[in-house]
mmCIF file of C-alpha atoms in Angstrom:
data_model
loop_
_atom_site.group_PDB
_atom_site.id
_atom_site.type_symbol
_atom_site.label_atom_id
_atom_site.label_comp_id
_atom_site.label_asym_id
_atom_site.label_seq_id
_atom_site.Cartn_x
_atom_site.Cartn_y
_atom_site.Cartn_z
ATOM 1 C CA MET E 1 -75.718 -243.483 -155.013
ATOM 2 C CA ASN E 2 -78.649 -241.735 -155.258
ATOM 3 C CA LEU E 3 -78.426 -237.929 -155.374
ATOM 4 C CA PHE E 4 -80.104 -236.515 -152.725
ATOM 5 C CA LEU E 5 -82.129 -233.318 -154.014
ATOM 6 C CA PRO E 6 -84.697 -230.931 -152.527
ATOM 7 C CA LYS E 7 -88.170 -231.802 -152.269
ATOM 8 C CA GLN E 8 -89.468 -228.215 -153.060
ATOM 9 C CA HIS E 9 -90.178 -228.888 -156.805
ATOM 10 C CA GLY E 10 -91.719 -225.453 -157.272
ATOM 11 C CA ALA E 11 -88.435 -223.995 -156.389
ATOM 12 C CA TRP E 12 -86.675 -225.417 -159.759
ATOM 13 C CA ALA E 13 -88.614 -222.643 -161.663
ATOM 14 C CA MET E 14 -87.331 -220.098 -159.501
ATOM 15 C CA LEU E 15 -83.948 -221.315 -160.098
ATOM 16 C CA ILE E 16 -84.110 -221.196 -163.726
ATOM 17 C CA ILE E 17 -86.655 -218.756 -164.665
ATOM 18 C CA PRO E 18 -85.096 -215.626 -162.744
ATOM 19 C CA PHE E 19 -81.332 -216.465 -163.969
ATOM 20 C CA TRP E 20 -81.743 -216.909 -167.871
ATOM 21 C CA LEU E 21 -84.564 -214.075 -167.745
ATOM 22 C CA GLY E 22 -81.440 -211.846 -165.996
ATOM 23 C CA ALA E 23 -78.904 -213.290 -168.587
ATOM 24 C CA ALA E 24 -81.446 -212.240 -171.297
ATOM 25 C CA ALA E 25 -81.869 -208.950 -170.099
ATOM 26 C CA SER E 26 -78.131 -208.203 -170.715
ATOM 27 C CA GLY E 27 -76.930 -210.539 -173.331
ATOM 28 C CA ILE E 28 -75.493 -213.972 -172.951
ATOM 29 C CA VAL E 29 -72.279 -214.831 -172.359
ATOM 30 C CA TRP E 30 -70.342 -217.855 -172.301
ATOM 31 C CA GLN E 31 -69.551 -217.499 -168.493
ATOM 32 C CA HIS E 32 -73.107 -217.430 -167.813
ATOM 33 C CA ILE E 33 -72.724 -221.503 -168.459
ATOM 34 C CA PRO E 34 -70.092 -221.733 -165.605
ATOM 35 C CA PHE E 35 -72.359 -219.148 -163.514
ATOM 36 C CA PHE E 36 -75.481 -221.102 -163.802
ATOM 37 C CA ILE E 37 -73.926 -224.828 -163.300
ATOM 38 C CA GLY E 38 -72.348 -223.001 -159.725
ATOM 39 C CA TRP E 39 -75.675 -221.700 -159.025
ATOM 40 C CA LEU E 40 -77.384 -224.989 -159.225
ATOM 41 C CA LEU E 41 -74.429 -227.011 -157.251
ATOM 42 C CA LEU E 42 -74.897 -223.943 -154.716
ATOM 43 C CA TYR E 43 -78.977 -224.560 -154.494
ATOM 44 C CA LEU E 44 -78.611 -228.136 -154.359
ATOM 45 C CA GLY E 45 -75.796 -227.612 -151.629
ATOM 46 C CA THR E 46 -77.846 -225.332 -149.389
ATOM 47 C CA TYR E 47 -80.791 -227.609 -149.069
ATOM 48 C CA PRO E 48 -78.923 -229.809 -147.048
ATOM 49 C CA LEU E 49 -77.134 -227.139 -145.235
ATOM 50 C CA LEU E 50 -80.251 -225.620 -143.964
ATOM 51 C CA LEU E 51 -81.143 -228.926 -142.832
ATOM 52 C CA ILE E 52 -78.647 -229.265 -140.405
ATOM 53 C CA PHE E 53 -80.016 -226.593 -138.639
ATOM 54 C CA LYS E 54 -82.735 -228.828 -137.712
ATOM 55 C CA LYS E 55 -79.921 -231.146 -135.844
ATOM 56 C CA LYS E 56 -80.909 -233.927 -137.168
ATOM 57 C CA LYS E 57 -78.963 -236.214 -139.048
ATOM 58 C CA ILE E 58 -76.130 -233.976 -139.054
ATOM 59 C CA PRO E 59 -73.538 -236.049 -140.524
ATOM 60 C CA PHE E 60 -75.372 -236.986 -143.540
ATOM 61 C CA TYR E 61 -76.413 -233.414 -144.586
ATOM 62 C CA ARG E 62 -72.746 -232.254 -143.861
ATOM 63 C CA LYS E 63 -71.681 -234.808 -146.469
ATOM 64 C CA TRP E 64 -74.295 -233.953 -148.953
ATOM 65 C CA ALA E 65 -73.744 -229.920 -148.404
ATOM 66 C CA LEU E 66 -69.874 -230.573 -149.094
ATOM 67 C CA ILE E 67 -70.332 -232.957 -152.116
ATOM 68 C CA TYR E 68 -72.554 -230.070 -153.669
ATOM 69 C CA ILE E 69 -70.841 -226.972 -152.237
ATOM 70 C CA LEU E 70 -67.271 -227.202 -153.120
ATOM 71 C CA PRO E 71 -67.875 -227.697 -157.203
ATOM 72 C CA ALA E 72 -70.011 -225.131 -156.671
ATOM 73 C CA LEU E 73 -67.238 -222.848 -155.748
ATOM 74 C CA ALA E 74 -65.112 -223.650 -158.435
ATOM 75 C CA PHE E 75 -67.708 -223.273 -160.905
ATOM 76 C CA LEU E 76 -68.376 -219.842 -159.424
ATOM 77 C CA MET E 77 -64.772 -219.113 -159.593
ATOM 78 C CA ILE E 78 -65.077 -218.270 -163.410
ATOM 79 C CA PRO E 79 -67.664 -215.097 -163.401
ATOM 80 C CA LEU E 80 -66.113 -214.260 -160.206
ATOM 81 C CA PHE E 81 -62.982 -214.202 -161.940
ATOM 82 C CA THR E 82 -64.090 -212.064 -165.327
ATOM 83 C CA THR E 83 -66.371 -209.864 -162.910
ATOM 84 C CA PRO E 84 -65.337 -209.373 -159.425
ATOM 85 C CA SER E 85 -67.782 -207.066 -158.205
ATOM 86 C CA ILE E 86 -70.230 -210.001 -158.486
ATOM 87 C CA VAL E 87 -69.534 -211.136 -155.139
ATOM 88 C CA PHE E 88 -72.090 -208.197 -153.559
ATOM 89 C CA PHE E 89 -74.763 -210.058 -154.896
ATOM 90 C CA GLY E 90 -73.328 -213.170 -152.940
ATOM 91 C CA PHE E 91 -73.308 -210.776 -149.702
ATOM 92 C CA ALA E 92 -76.463 -209.544 -150.717
ATOM 93 C CA MET E 93 -78.259 -213.309 -150.226
ATOM 94 C CA VAL E 94 -76.701 -213.859 -147.108
ATOM 95 C CA PRO E 95 -79.543 -211.938 -144.724
ATOM 96 C CA PHE E 96 -82.048 -214.010 -146.311
ATOM 97 C CA PHE E 97 -79.965 -217.329 -145.786
ATOM 98 C CA ILE E 98 -79.732 -216.489 -142.410
ATOM 99 C CA ILE E 99 -83.944 -215.892 -142.505
ATOM 100 C CA ASN E 100 -84.188 -219.260 -144.053
ATOM 101 C CA ALA E 101 -81.932 -221.279 -141.503
ATOM 102 C CA PHE E 102 -84.040 -219.488 -138.468
ATOM 103 C CA PHE E 103 -87.453 -221.088 -140.054
ATOM 104 C CA SER E 104 -85.345 -224.031 -140.844
ATOM 105 C CA ALA E 105 -84.363 -224.537 -137.259
ATOM 106 C CA ARG E 106 -87.864 -224.163 -135.963
ATOM 107 C CA ASN E 107 -89.696 -226.305 -138.371
ATOM 108 C CA LYS E 108 -91.439 -224.127 -139.847
ATOM 109 C CA ASP E 109 -89.954 -224.205 -143.774
ATOM 110 C CA ARG E 110 -93.410 -223.503 -144.799
ATOM 111 C CA ALA E 111 -93.646 -220.199 -143.317
ATOM 112 C CA LEU E 112 -94.501 -217.151 -145.616
ATOM 113 C CA MET E 113 -92.013 -215.212 -144.574
ATOM 114 C CA ASN E 114 -89.482 -218.125 -145.394
ATOM 115 C CA ASP E 115 -90.689 -218.337 -149.023
ATOM 116 C CA LEU E 116 -90.496 -214.661 -149.390
ATOM 117 C CA SER E 117 -86.789 -214.793 -148.659
ATOM 118 C CA ALA E 118 -86.069 -217.347 -150.957
ATOM 119 C CA ILE E 119 -87.953 -215.259 -153.650
ATOM 120 C CA ILE E 120 -85.627 -213.061 -152.973
ATOM 121 C CA VAL E 121 -82.593 -214.640 -152.946
ATOM 122 C CA PHE E 122 -83.576 -216.321 -156.520
ATOM 123 C CA SER E 123 -84.730 -213.143 -158.011
ATOM 124 C CA ILE E 124 -80.697 -211.782 -156.789
ATOM 125 C CA ALA E 125 -79.407 -214.434 -158.491
ATOM 126 C CA GLY E 126 -81.335 -212.642 -161.794
ATOM 127 C CA LEU E 127 -79.717 -209.456 -161.151
ATOM 128 C CA ALA E 128 -76.129 -211.066 -160.750
ATOM 129 C CA SER E 129 -76.733 -212.828 -164.020
ATOM 130 C CA SER E 130 -77.668 -209.610 -165.517
ATOM 131 C CA TYR E 131 -74.596 -207.755 -164.030
ATOM 132 C CA LEU E 132 -71.971 -210.551 -165.440
ATOM 133 C CA PRO E 133 -71.466 -209.051 -169.203
ATOM 134 C CA GLY E 134 -70.792 -205.468 -168.365
ATOM 135 C CA ALA E 135 -70.610 -204.991 -164.751
ATOM 136 C CA GLU E 136 -73.590 -202.976 -164.775
ATOM 137 C CA ILE E 137 -77.542 -203.608 -164.305
ATOM 138 C CA ASN E 138 -80.259 -202.002 -167.003
ATOM 139 C CA GLN E 139 -83.664 -201.088 -166.970
ATOM 140 C CA HIS E 140 -84.521 -204.541 -168.211
ATOM 141 C CA ALA E 141 -82.907 -206.078 -165.330
ATOM 142 C CA ILE E 142 -84.807 -204.122 -162.812
ATOM 143 C CA LEU E 143 -87.988 -205.287 -164.389
ATOM 144 C CA VAL E 144 -86.569 -208.784 -164.415
ATOM 145 C CA PHE E 145 -86.267 -208.626 -160.774
ATOM 146 C CA GLY E 146 -89.500 -206.808 -159.819
ATOM 147 C CA SER E 147 -91.754 -208.780 -162.022
ATOM 148 C CA THR E 148 -90.227 -212.337 -160.904
ATOM 149 C CA ILE E 149 -90.614 -211.716 -157.177
ATOM 150 C CA LEU E 150 -93.883 -210.436 -157.931
ATOM 151 C CA PHE E 151 -94.668 -213.850 -160.039
ATOM 152 C CA PHE E 152 -93.592 -216.119 -157.647
ATOM 153 C CA VAL E 153 -94.880 -214.288 -154.692
ATOM 154 C CA GLY E 154 -98.582 -214.839 -156.392
ATOM 155 C CA SER E 155 -97.036 -218.450 -156.930
ATOM 156 C CA THR E 156 -96.970 -218.844 -153.242
ATOM 157 C CA PHE E 157 -100.323 -217.708 -152.623
ATOM 158 C CA TYR E 158 -101.729 -219.860 -154.986
ATOM 159 C CA VAL E 159 -100.316 -223.041 -154.088
ATOM 160 C CA LYS E 160 -100.968 -222.507 -150.372
ATOM 161 C CA THR E 161 -104.988 -221.606 -151.266
ATOM 162 C CA MET E 162 -104.928 -225.229 -153.323
ATOM 163 C CA ILE E 163 -103.169 -227.302 -150.597
ATOM 164 C CA ARG E 164 -102.582 -225.865 -147.094
ATOM 165 C CA GLU E 165 -104.907 -222.651 -146.991
ATOM 166 C CA LYS E 166 -107.393 -224.017 -148.888
ATOM 167 C CA LYS E 167 -110.502 -223.494 -146.206
ATOM 168 C CA ASN E 168 -109.240 -220.411 -145.572
ATOM 169 C CA ASN E 169 -111.507 -217.638 -146.723
ATOM 170 C CA GLN E 170 -109.445 -214.538 -145.870
ATOM 171 C CA PHE E 171 -106.196 -216.148 -147.464
ATOM 172 C CA LYS E 172 -108.027 -216.897 -150.529
ATOM 173 C CA LEU E 173 -109.394 -212.995 -150.640
ATOM 174 C CA ILE E 174 -105.453 -211.720 -150.049
ATOM 175 C CA SER E 175 -104.433 -214.336 -152.744
ATOM 176 C CA TRP E 176 -106.877 -212.710 -155.156
ATOM 177 C CA THR E 177 -106.884 -209.248 -154.507
ATOM 178 C CA TYR E 178 -102.975 -209.634 -154.791
ATOM 179 C CA HIS E 179 -103.181 -211.317 -158.142
ATOM 180 C CA PHE E 180 -105.647 -208.492 -159.314
ATOM 181 C CA VAL E 181 -103.711 -205.824 -157.948
ATOM 182 C CA VAL E 182 -100.142 -206.855 -159.865
ATOM 183 C CA PRO E 183 -101.429 -206.559 -163.255
ATOM 184 C CA VAL E 184 -103.319 -203.326 -162.702
ATOM 185 C CA LEU E 185 -99.864 -202.033 -161.226
ATOM 186 C CA TRP E 186 -97.953 -202.963 -164.381
ATOM 187 C CA LEU E 187 -100.655 -201.268 -166.545
ATOM 188 C CA ALA E 188 -100.108 -198.351 -164.499
ATOM 189 C CA ALA E 189 -96.297 -198.444 -164.884
ATOM 190 C CA GLY E 190 -96.748 -198.406 -168.563
ATOM 191 C CA GLU E 191 -95.593 -202.216 -168.938
ATOM 192 C CA ALA E 192 -98.301 -203.451 -170.938
ATOM 193 C CA ILE E 193 -96.530 -207.110 -171.730
ATOM 194 C CA VAL E 194 -95.598 -207.586 -168.181
ATOM 195 C CA ALA E 195 -99.058 -207.103 -167.214
ATOM 196 C CA ILE E 196 -100.445 -209.369 -169.849
ATOM 197 C CA ALA E 197 -97.641 -211.696 -168.295
ATOM 198 C CA ALA E 198 -99.399 -211.613 -164.852
ATOM 199 C CA VAL E 199 -102.966 -212.267 -166.390
ATOM 200 C CA PRO E 200 -102.450 -215.958 -166.676
ATOM 201 C CA SER E 201 -101.781 -216.209 -163.101
ATOM 202 C CA LEU E 202 -104.675 -214.123 -161.751
ATOM 203 C CA LEU E 203 -106.778 -216.263 -164.108
ATOM 204 C CA ARG E 204 -105.761 -219.841 -162.508
ATOM 205 C CA ALA E 205 -105.950 -218.049 -158.785
ATOM 206 C CA ILE E 206 -109.624 -217.555 -159.751
ATOM 207 C CA LEU E 207 -110.466 -220.489 -161.869
ATOM 208 C CA PHE E 208 -108.729 -223.121 -160.085
ATOM 209 C CA TYR E 209 -109.769 -222.444 -156.550
ATOM 210 C CA GLY E 210 -111.933 -224.841 -154.813
ATOM 211 C CA LYS E 211 -110.977 -227.431 -158.057
ATOM 212 C CA PRO E 212 -110.343 -231.112 -156.532
ATOM 213 C CA LEU E 213 -106.647 -231.103 -158.174
ATOM 214 C CA THR E 214 -103.823 -232.910 -156.881
ATOM 215 C CA VAL E 215 -100.801 -231.734 -155.377
ATOM 216 C CA MET E 216 -99.206 -233.119 -158.538
ATOM 217 C CA GLN E 217 -101.896 -230.843 -160.848
ATOM 218 C CA VAL E 218 -101.338 -228.042 -158.830
ATOM 219 C CA GLY E 219 -97.670 -228.339 -159.553
ATOM 220 C CA ILE E 220 -97.932 -229.114 -163.146
ATOM 221 C CA TYR E 221 -100.274 -226.090 -164.066
ATOM 222 C CA GLU E 222 -97.776 -224.075 -162.135
ATOM 223 C CA ILE E 223 -94.853 -225.569 -164.397
ATOM 224 C CA LEU E 224 -97.244 -224.517 -167.581
ATOM 225 C CA ASN E 225 -97.832 -220.851 -165.576
ATOM 226 C CA ALA E 226 -94.205 -220.378 -165.120
ATOM 227 C CA VAL E 227 -92.796 -221.125 -168.737
ATOM 228 C CA LEU E 228 -95.609 -218.948 -170.084
ATOM 229 C CA PHE E 229 -95.019 -216.157 -167.921
ATOM 230 C CA PHE E 230 -90.914 -216.580 -168.812
ATOM 231 C CA VAL E 231 -91.783 -216.598 -172.955
ATOM 232 C CA ILE E 232 -93.790 -213.262 -172.457
ATOM 233 C CA MET E 233 -91.481 -211.493 -170.535
ATOM 234 C CA LEU E 234 -88.794 -212.712 -173.159
ATOM 235 C CA PHE E 235 -90.908 -210.404 -175.421
ATOM 236 C CA VAL E 236 -90.324 -207.349 -173.228
ATOM 237 C CA ILE E 237 -86.733 -207.386 -172.957
ATOM 238 C CA LEU E 238 -85.461 -208.651 -176.260
#
């Protein structure tokens, strides 16, 4: 049986980076392993669950949602047992899931607001990961939360300028302005290394714009950029 997997390849970086940066921000414990497995399965399960709202192939999507979500809940019970208050992070994700369901039902999955909602959900998972060891959120965890949101919002702008909005000069200006402002704001906040982590995104947003890159090439370069961001951020929080 072939697995039914999400087609949004960029979401894998959003799944991994906020979670493990959040874990590193407070110290990795053994509970992070079942927590991440549960989070991974939950993500895989929400993909067919959201497709149900399109009201097509409902039995098929319902089957795959259950295949992923049931074991996800079993794994998530482990961190929930050791740190019960972590459940509030799940509650915080619900409004954003509703937004994603709204856009899915209207076949507007590529809408910017839908992307931003998903980014916030993944970043909340990073907060939850940092909260797990000591049931508290430290300054590094807040820094990870803010920086991952800003990074992936920039990634969303960049990918759109390279694919769907590549002939939209207004969107290009928005993207370039955003990528320039982010490192400036981090410098103003006294976070020089975080600002450095944002510089590669600025460079690729400008230098790659208009280049005849395939969708696969855009994705590969974005993975490399995400890895670079992850490594630099580790120097901030470790």
